[in-house]
Coordinates of N, CA and C in Angstrom, one line a residue:
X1 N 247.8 51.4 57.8 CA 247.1 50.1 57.8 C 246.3 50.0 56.5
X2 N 245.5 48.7 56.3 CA 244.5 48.7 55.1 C 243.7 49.2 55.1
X3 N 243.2 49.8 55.8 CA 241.9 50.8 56.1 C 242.6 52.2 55.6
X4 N 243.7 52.5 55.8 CA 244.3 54.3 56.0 C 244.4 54.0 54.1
X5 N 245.3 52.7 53.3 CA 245.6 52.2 52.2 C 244.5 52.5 51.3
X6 N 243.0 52.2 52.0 CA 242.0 51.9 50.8 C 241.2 53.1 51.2
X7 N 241.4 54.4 52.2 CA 240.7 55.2 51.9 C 241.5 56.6 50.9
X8 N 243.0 56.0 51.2 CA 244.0 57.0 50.0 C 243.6 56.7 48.7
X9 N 243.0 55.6 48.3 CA 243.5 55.1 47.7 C 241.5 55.4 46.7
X10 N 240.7 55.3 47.4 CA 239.2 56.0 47.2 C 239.6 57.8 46.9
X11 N 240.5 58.5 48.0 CA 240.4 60.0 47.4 C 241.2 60.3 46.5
X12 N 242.2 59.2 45.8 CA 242.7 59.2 44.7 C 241.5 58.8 43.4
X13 N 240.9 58.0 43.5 CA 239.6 57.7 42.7 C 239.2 59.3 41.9
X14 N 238.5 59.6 43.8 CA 237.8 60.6 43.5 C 237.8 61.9 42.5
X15 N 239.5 62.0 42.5 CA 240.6 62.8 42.4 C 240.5 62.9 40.9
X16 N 240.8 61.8 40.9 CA 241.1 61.6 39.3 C 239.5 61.3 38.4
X17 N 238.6 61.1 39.4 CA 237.1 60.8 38.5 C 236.7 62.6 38.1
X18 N 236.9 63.6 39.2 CA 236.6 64.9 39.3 C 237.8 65.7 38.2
X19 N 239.2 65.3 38.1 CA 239.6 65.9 36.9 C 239.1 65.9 35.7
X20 N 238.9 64.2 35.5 CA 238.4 64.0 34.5 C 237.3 64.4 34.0
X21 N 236.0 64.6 34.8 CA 235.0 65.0 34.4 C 235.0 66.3 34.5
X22 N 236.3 67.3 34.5 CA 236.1 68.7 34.5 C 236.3 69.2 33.0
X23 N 236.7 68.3 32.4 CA 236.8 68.6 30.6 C 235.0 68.4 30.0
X24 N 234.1 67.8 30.8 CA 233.2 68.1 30.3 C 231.7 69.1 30.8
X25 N 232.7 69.6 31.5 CA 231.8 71.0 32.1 C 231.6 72.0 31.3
X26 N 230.1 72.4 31.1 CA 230.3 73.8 30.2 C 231.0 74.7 30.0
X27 N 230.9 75.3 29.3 CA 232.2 76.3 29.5 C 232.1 77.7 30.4
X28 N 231.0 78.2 31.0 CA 231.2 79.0 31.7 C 231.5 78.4 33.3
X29 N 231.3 76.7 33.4 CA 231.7 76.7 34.5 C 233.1 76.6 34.9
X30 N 233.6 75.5 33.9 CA 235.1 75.7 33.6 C 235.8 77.0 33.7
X31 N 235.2 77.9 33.4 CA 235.6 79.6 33.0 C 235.9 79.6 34.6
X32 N 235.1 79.8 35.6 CA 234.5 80.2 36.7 C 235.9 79.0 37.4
X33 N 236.0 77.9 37.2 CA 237.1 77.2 38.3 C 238.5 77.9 37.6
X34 N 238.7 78.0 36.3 CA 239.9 78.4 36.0 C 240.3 80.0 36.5
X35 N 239.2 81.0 36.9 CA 239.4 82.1 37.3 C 239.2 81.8 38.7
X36 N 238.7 81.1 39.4 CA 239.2 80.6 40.9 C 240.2 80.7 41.0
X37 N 240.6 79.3 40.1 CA 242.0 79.0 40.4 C 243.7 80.0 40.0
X38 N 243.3 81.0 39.8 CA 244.0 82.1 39.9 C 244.3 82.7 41.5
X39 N 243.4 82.8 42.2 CA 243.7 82.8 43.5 C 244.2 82.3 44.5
X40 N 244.4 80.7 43.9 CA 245.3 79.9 44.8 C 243.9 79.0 45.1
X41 N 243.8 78.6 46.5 CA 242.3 77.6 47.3 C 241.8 78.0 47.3
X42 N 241.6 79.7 47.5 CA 240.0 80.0 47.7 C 239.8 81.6 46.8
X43 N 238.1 81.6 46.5 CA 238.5 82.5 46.6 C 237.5 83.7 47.2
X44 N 237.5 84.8 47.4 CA 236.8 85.7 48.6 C 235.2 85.7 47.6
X45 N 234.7 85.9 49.4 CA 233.0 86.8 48.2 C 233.2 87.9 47.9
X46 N 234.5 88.4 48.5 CA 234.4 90.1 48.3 C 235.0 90.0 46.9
X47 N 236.1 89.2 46.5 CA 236.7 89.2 45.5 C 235.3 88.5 44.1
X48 N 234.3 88.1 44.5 CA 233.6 87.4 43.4 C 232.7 88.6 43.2
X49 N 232.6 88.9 43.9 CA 231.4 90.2 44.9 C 231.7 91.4 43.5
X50 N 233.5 91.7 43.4 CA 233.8 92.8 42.4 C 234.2 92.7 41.4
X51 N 234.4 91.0 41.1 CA 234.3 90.6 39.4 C 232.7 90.9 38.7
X52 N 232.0 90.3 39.5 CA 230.8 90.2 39.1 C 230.2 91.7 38.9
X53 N 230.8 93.0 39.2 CA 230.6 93.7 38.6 C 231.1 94.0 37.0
X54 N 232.0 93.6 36.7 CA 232.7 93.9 35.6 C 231.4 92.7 34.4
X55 N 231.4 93.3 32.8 CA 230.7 92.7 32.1 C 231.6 91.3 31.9
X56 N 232.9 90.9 31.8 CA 233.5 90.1 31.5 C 233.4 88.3 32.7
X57 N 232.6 88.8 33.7 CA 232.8 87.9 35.0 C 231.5 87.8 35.5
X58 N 230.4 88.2 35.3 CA 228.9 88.8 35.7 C 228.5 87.3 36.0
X59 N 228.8 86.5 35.0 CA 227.9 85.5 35.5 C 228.6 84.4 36.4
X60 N 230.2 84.8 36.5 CA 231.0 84.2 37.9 C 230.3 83.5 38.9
X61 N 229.5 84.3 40.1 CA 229.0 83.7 40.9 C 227.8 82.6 41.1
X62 N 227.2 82.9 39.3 CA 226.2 81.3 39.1 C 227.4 80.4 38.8
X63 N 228.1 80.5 37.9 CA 228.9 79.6 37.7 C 229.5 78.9 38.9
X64 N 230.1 79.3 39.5 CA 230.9 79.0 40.9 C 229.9 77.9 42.0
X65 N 228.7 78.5 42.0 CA 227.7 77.7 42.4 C 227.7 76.6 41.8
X66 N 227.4 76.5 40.2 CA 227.3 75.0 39.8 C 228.7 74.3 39.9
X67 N 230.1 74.6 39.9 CA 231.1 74.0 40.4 C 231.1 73.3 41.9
X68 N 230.0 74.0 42.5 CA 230.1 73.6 44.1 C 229.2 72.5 44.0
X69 N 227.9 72.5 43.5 CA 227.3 71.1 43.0 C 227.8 70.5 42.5
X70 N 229.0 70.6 42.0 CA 229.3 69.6 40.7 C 230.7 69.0 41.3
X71 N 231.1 69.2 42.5 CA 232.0 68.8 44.0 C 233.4 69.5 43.7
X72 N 233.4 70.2 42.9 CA 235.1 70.9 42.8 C 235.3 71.9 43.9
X73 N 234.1 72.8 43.9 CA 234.4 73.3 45.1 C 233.1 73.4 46.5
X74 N 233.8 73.7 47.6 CA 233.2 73.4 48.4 C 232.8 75.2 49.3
X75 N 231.9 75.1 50.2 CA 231.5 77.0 49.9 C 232.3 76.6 51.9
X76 N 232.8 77.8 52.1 CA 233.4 77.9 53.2 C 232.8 79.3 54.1
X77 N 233.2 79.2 55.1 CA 232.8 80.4 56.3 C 233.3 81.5 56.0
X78 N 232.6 82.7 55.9 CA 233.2 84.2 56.1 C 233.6 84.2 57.3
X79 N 233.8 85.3 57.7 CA 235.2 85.7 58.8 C 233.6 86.1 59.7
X80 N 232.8 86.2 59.2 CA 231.1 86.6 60.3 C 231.0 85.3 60.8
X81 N 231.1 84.1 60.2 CA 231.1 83.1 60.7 C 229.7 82.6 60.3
X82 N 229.4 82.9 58.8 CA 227.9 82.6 58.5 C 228.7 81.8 57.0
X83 N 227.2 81.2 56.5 CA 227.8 80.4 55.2 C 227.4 81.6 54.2
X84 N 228.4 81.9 53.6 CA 228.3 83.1 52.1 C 228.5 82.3 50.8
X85 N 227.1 82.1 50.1 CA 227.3 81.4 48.8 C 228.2 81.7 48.0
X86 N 228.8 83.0 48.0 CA 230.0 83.1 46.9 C 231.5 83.0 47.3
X87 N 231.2 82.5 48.5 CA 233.1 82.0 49.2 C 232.8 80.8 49.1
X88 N 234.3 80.6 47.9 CA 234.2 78.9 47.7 C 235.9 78.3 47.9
X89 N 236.1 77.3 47.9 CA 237.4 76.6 48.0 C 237.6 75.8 47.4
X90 N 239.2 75.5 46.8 CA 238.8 74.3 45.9 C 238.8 72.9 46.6
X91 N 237.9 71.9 46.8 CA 238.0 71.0 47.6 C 238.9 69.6 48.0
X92 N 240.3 70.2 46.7 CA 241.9 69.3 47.0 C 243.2 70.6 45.9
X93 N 243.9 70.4 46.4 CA 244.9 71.0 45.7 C 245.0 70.7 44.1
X94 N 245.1 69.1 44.0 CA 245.0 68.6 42.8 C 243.9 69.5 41.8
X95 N 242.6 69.3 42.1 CA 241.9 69.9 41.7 C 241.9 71.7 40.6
X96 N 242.4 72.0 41.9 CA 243.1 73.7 41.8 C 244.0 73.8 40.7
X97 N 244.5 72.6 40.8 CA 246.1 72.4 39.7 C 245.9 72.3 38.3
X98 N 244.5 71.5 38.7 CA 244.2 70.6 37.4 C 243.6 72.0 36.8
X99 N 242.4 73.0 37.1 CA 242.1 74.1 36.6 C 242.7 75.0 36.1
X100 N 244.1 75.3 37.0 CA 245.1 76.4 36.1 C 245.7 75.7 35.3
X101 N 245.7 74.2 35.4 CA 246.4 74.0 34.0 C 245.9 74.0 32.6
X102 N 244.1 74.7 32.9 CA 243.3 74.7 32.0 C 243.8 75.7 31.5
X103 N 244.5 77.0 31.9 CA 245.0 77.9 31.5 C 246.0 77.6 30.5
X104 N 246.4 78.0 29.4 CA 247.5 77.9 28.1 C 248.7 79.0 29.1
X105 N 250.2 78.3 29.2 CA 251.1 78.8 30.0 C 251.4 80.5 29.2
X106 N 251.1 80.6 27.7 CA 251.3 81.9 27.8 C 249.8 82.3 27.5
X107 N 249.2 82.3 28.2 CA 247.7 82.8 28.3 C 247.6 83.3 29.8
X108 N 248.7 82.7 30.6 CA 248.2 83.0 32.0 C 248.7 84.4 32.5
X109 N 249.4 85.1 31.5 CA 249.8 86.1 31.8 C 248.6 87.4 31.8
X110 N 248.1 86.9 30.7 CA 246.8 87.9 30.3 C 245.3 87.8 31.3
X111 N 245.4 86.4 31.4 CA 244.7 85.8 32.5 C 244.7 87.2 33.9
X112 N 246.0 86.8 34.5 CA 245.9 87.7 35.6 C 245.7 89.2 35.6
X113 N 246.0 89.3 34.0 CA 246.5 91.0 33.9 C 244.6 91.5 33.7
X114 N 243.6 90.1 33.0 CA 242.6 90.9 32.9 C 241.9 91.1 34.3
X115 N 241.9 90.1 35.1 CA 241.3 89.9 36.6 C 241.5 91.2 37.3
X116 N 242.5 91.1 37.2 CA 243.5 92.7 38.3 C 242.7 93.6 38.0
X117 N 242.7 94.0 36.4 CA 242.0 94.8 35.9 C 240.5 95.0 36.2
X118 N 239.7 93.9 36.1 CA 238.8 94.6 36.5 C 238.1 94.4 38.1
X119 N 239.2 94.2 39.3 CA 239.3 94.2 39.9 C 239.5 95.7 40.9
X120 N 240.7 96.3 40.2 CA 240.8 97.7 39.5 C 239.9 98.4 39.7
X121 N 238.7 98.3 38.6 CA 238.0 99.1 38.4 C 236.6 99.3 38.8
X122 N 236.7 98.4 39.7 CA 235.4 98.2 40.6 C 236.3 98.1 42.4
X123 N 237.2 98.6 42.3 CA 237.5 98.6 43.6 C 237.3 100.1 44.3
X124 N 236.6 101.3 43.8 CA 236.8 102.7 44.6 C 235.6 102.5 45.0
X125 N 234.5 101.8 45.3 CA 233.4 101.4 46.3 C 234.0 100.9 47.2
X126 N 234.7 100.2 47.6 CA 235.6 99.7 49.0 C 237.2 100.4 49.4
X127 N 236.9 100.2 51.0 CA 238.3 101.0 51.1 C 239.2 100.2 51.2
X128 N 239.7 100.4 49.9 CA 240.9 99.6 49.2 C 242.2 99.5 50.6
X129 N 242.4 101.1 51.2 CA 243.6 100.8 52.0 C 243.7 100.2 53.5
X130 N 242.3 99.9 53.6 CA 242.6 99.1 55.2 C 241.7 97.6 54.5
X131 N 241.6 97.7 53.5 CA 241.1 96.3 52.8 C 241.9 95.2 52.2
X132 N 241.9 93.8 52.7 CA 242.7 92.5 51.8 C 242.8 92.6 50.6
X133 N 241.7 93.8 50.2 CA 241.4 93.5 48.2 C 242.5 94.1 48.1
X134 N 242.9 95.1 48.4 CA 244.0 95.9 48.2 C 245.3 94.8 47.7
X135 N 246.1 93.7 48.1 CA 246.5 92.8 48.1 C 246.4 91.8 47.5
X136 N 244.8 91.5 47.6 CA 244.2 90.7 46.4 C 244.6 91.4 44.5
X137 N 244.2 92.6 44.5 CA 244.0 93.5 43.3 C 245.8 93.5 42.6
X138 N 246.1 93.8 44.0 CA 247.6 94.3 43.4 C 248.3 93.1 42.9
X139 N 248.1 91.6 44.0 CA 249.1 90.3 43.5 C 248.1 89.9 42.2
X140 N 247.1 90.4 41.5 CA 246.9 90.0 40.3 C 247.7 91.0 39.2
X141 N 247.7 91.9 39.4 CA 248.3 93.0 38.3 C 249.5 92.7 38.1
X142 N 250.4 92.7 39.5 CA 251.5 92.0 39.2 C 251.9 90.8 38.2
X143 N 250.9 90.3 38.5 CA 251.2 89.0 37.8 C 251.1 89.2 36.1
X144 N 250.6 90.3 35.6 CA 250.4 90.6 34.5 C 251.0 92.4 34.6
X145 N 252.3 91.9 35.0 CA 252.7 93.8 34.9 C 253.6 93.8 33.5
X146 N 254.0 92.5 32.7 CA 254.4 93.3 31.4 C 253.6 93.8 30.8
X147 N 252.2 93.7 31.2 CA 251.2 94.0 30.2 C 250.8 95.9 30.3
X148 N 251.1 95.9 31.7 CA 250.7 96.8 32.0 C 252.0 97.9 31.9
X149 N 253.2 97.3 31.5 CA 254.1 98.6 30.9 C 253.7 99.2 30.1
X150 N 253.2 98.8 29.4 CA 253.1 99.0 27.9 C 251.3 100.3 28.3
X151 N 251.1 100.6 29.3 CA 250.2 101.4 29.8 C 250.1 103.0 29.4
X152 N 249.4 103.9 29.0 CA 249.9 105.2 29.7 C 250.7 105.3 31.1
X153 N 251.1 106.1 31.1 CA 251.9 106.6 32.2 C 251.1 106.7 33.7
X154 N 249.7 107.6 33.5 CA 248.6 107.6 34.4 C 248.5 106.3 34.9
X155 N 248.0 105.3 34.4 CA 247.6 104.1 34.7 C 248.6 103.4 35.5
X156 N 249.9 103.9 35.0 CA 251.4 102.9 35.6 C 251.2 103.1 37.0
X157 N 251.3 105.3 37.4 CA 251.2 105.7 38.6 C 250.2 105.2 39.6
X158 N 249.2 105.2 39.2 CA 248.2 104.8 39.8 C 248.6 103.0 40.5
X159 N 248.8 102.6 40.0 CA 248.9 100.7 40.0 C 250.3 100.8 41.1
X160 N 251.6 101.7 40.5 CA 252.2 101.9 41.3 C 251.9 102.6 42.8
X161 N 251.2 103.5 42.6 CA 250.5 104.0 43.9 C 250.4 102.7 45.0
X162 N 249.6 101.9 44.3 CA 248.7 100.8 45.1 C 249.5 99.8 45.7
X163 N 250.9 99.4 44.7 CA 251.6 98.5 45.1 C 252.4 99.4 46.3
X164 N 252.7 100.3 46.4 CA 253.4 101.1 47.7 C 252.6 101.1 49.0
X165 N 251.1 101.3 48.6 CA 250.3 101.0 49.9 C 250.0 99.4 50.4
X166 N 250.6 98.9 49.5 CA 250.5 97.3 50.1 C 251.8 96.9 50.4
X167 N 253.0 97.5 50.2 CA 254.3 97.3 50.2 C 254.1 97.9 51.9
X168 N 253.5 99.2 51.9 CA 253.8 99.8 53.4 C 252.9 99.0 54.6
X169 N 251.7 98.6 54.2 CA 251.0 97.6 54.9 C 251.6 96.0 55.2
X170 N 252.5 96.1 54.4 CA 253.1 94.5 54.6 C 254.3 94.6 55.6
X171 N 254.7 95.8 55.4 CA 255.7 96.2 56.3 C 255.1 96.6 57.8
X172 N 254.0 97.3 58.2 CA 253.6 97.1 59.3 C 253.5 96.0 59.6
X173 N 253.0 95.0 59.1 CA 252.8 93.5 59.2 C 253.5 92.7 59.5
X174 N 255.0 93.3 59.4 CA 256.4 92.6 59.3 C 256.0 91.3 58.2
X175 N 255.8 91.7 57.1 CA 256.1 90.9 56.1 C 256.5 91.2 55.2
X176 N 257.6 91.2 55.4 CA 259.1 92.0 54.6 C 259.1 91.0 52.9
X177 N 258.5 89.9 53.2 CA 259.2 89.2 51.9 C 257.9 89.7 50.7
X178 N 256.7 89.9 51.1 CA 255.6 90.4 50.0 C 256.0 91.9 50.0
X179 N 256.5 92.8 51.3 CA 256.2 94.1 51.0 C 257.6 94.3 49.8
X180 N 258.5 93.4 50.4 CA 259.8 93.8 49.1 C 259.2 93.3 47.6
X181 N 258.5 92.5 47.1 CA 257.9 92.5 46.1 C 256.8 93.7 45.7
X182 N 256.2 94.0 46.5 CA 255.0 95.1 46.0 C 256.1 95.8 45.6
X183 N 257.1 96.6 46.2 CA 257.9 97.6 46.2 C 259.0 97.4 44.9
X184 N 259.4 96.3 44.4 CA 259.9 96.3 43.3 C 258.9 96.9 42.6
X185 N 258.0 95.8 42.5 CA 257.1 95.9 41.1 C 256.4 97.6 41.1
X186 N 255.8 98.2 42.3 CA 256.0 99.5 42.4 C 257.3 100.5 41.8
X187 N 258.1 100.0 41.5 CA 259.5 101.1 41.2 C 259.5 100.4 39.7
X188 N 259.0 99.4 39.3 CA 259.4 98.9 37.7 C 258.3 99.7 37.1
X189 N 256.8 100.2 37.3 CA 256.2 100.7 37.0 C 256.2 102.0 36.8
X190 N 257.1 102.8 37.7 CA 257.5 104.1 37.6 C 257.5 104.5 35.8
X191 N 257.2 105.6 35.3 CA 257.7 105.3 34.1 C 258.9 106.8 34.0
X192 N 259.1 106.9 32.5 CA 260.0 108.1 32.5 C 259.8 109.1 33.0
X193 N 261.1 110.2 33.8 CA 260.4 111.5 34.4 C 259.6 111.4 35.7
X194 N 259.8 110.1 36.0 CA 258.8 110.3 37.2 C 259.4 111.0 38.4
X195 N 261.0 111.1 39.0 CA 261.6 111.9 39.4 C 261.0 113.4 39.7
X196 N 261.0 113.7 38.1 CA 260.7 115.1 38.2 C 258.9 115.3 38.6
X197 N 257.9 114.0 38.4 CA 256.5 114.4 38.2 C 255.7 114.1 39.3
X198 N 256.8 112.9 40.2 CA 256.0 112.0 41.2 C 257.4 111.7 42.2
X199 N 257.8 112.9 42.6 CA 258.7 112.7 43.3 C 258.2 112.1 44.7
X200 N 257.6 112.2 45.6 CA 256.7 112.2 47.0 C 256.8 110.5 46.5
X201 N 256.1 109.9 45.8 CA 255.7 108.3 45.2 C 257.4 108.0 45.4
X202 N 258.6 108.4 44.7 CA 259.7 107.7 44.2 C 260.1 107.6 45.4
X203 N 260.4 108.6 46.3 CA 260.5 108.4 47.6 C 260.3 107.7 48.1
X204 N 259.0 107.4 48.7 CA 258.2 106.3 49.5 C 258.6 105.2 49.0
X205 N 258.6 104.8 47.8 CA 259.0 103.2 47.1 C 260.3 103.1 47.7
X206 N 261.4 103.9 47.3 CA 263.0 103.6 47.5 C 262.5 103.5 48.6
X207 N 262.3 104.2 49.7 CA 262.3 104.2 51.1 C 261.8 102.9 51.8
X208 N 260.6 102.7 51.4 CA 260.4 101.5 52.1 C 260.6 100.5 51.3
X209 N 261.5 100.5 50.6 CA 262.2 99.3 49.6 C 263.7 99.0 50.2
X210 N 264.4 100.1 50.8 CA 265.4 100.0 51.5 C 265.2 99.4 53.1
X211 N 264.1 99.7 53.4 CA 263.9 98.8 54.8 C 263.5 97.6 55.0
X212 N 262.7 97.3 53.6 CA 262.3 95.7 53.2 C 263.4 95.0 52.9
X213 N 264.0 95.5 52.3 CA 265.5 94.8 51.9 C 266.0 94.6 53.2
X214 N 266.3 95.2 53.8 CA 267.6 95.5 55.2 C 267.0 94.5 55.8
X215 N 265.6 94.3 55.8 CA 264.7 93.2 57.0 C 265.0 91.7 55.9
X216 N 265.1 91.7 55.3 CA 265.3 90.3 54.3 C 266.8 90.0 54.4
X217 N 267.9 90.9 54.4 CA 269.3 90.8 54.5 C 269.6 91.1 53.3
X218 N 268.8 91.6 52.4 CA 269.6 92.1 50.7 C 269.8 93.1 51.0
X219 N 271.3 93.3 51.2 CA 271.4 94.6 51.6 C 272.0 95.3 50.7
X220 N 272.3 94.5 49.1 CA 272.9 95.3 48.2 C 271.6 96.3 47.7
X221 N 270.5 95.7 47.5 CA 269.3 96.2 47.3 C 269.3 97.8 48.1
X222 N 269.1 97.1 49.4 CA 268.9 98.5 50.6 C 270.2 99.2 50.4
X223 N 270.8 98.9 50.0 CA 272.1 100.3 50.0 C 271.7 101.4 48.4
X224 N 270.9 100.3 47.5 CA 270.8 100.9 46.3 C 269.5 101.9 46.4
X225 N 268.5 101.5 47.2 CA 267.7 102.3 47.4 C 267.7 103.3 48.2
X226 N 268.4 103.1 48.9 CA 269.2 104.7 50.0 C 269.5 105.5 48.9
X227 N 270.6 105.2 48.2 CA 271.0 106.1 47.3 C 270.5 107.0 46.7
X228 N 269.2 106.2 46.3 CA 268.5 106.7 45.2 C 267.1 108.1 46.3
X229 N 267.5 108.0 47.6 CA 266.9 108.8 48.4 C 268.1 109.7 48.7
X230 N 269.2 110.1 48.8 CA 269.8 110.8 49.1 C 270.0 112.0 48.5

């Protein structure tokens, strides 16, 4: 009706008043929605909680605040069911869109690869393996794993490690379709010799990479990762 017409038609306003005025936000606030907007709608206190340790993100969680006054984002309920100033959401998808597209398309690779990282490195205070960060940490590195080829070897193992404990956790979960991605990107990380260095790890990956597959129906996959166990 004309009422449903002219209130679409007001959150399109809105929409487009709040993009527009996102080009003239300082720049650490802009900074702060464009590293939001790496997480999709929201993103955690826990995840703001362990940027903000790193020197590169410290001042993240003022920033994020003045985005929430400034109506991009909106602060939402922890799982306690209390208001936590540094859980925020973006308050339309558009919005969200409009910030990663603040990102330069080959910039976003480094983007994710730095977040991961210092995500990374502030995550052995939390227990990473019964924890969402785990998940969180890992779908950013991924997202920046050419970067991380190019790593020592130590570094690869380790990241690989992590993607296997979220590949096996996805799989209790029965969610075969992220744990078969952890589990790639866990085996592209392997580096040379790992066979001989990190056999127990190459295992576990083929292994539950052949059951992730079999549960998805790629079974050329799961026959290739048998193999590679036999």
């Amino acid at each position: 009706d004309d009422a449903e017409v002219s209130g679409e038609e007001i959150a399109e306003n809105v929409l487009h008043l709040l993009t527009t005025k996102m080009t003239a936000l300082p720049p650490g606030t802009l900074e702060a929605l464009k590293v939001a907007s790496c997480f999709g709608s929201q993103i955690s206190h826990l995840t703001v909680e362990l940027l903000c340790k790193s020197p590169c993100y410290e001042g993240l969680k003022v920033a994020l605040d003045e985005a929430i006054q400034e109506g991009f984002l909106e602060r939402v309920r922890s799982s306690e069911q209390t208001f936590d100033m540094t859980s925020a959401k973006f308050r339309h998808d558009k919005i969200r869109e409009a910030a990663y597209g603040r990102i330069g398309a080959n910039e976003r690779v480094r983007y994710h690869h730095d977040i991961g990282m210092a995500l990374y490195s502030n995550i052995p205070g939390f227990d990473a393996d019964a924890n969402v960060m785990l998940f969180t940490t890992v779908g950013q590195l991924n997202r920046g794993i050419s970067l991380i080829l190019e790593y020592p070897s130590e570094m690869r193992i380790s990241i690989a490690e992590m993607n296997c404990k979220a590949g096996m956790k996805a799989i209790e979960c029965s969610n075969f379709e992220s744990a078969y991605k952890y589990l790639k990107a866990g085996i592209m990380l392997l580096p040379d010799g790992s066979w001989n260095y990190h056999q127990t790890l190459c295992v576990e990956l083929y292994s539950l990479l052949s059951r992730a597959a079999y549960a998805l129906g790629i079974l050329d996959d799961a026959f290739q990762a048998s193999k590679m166990i036999i």
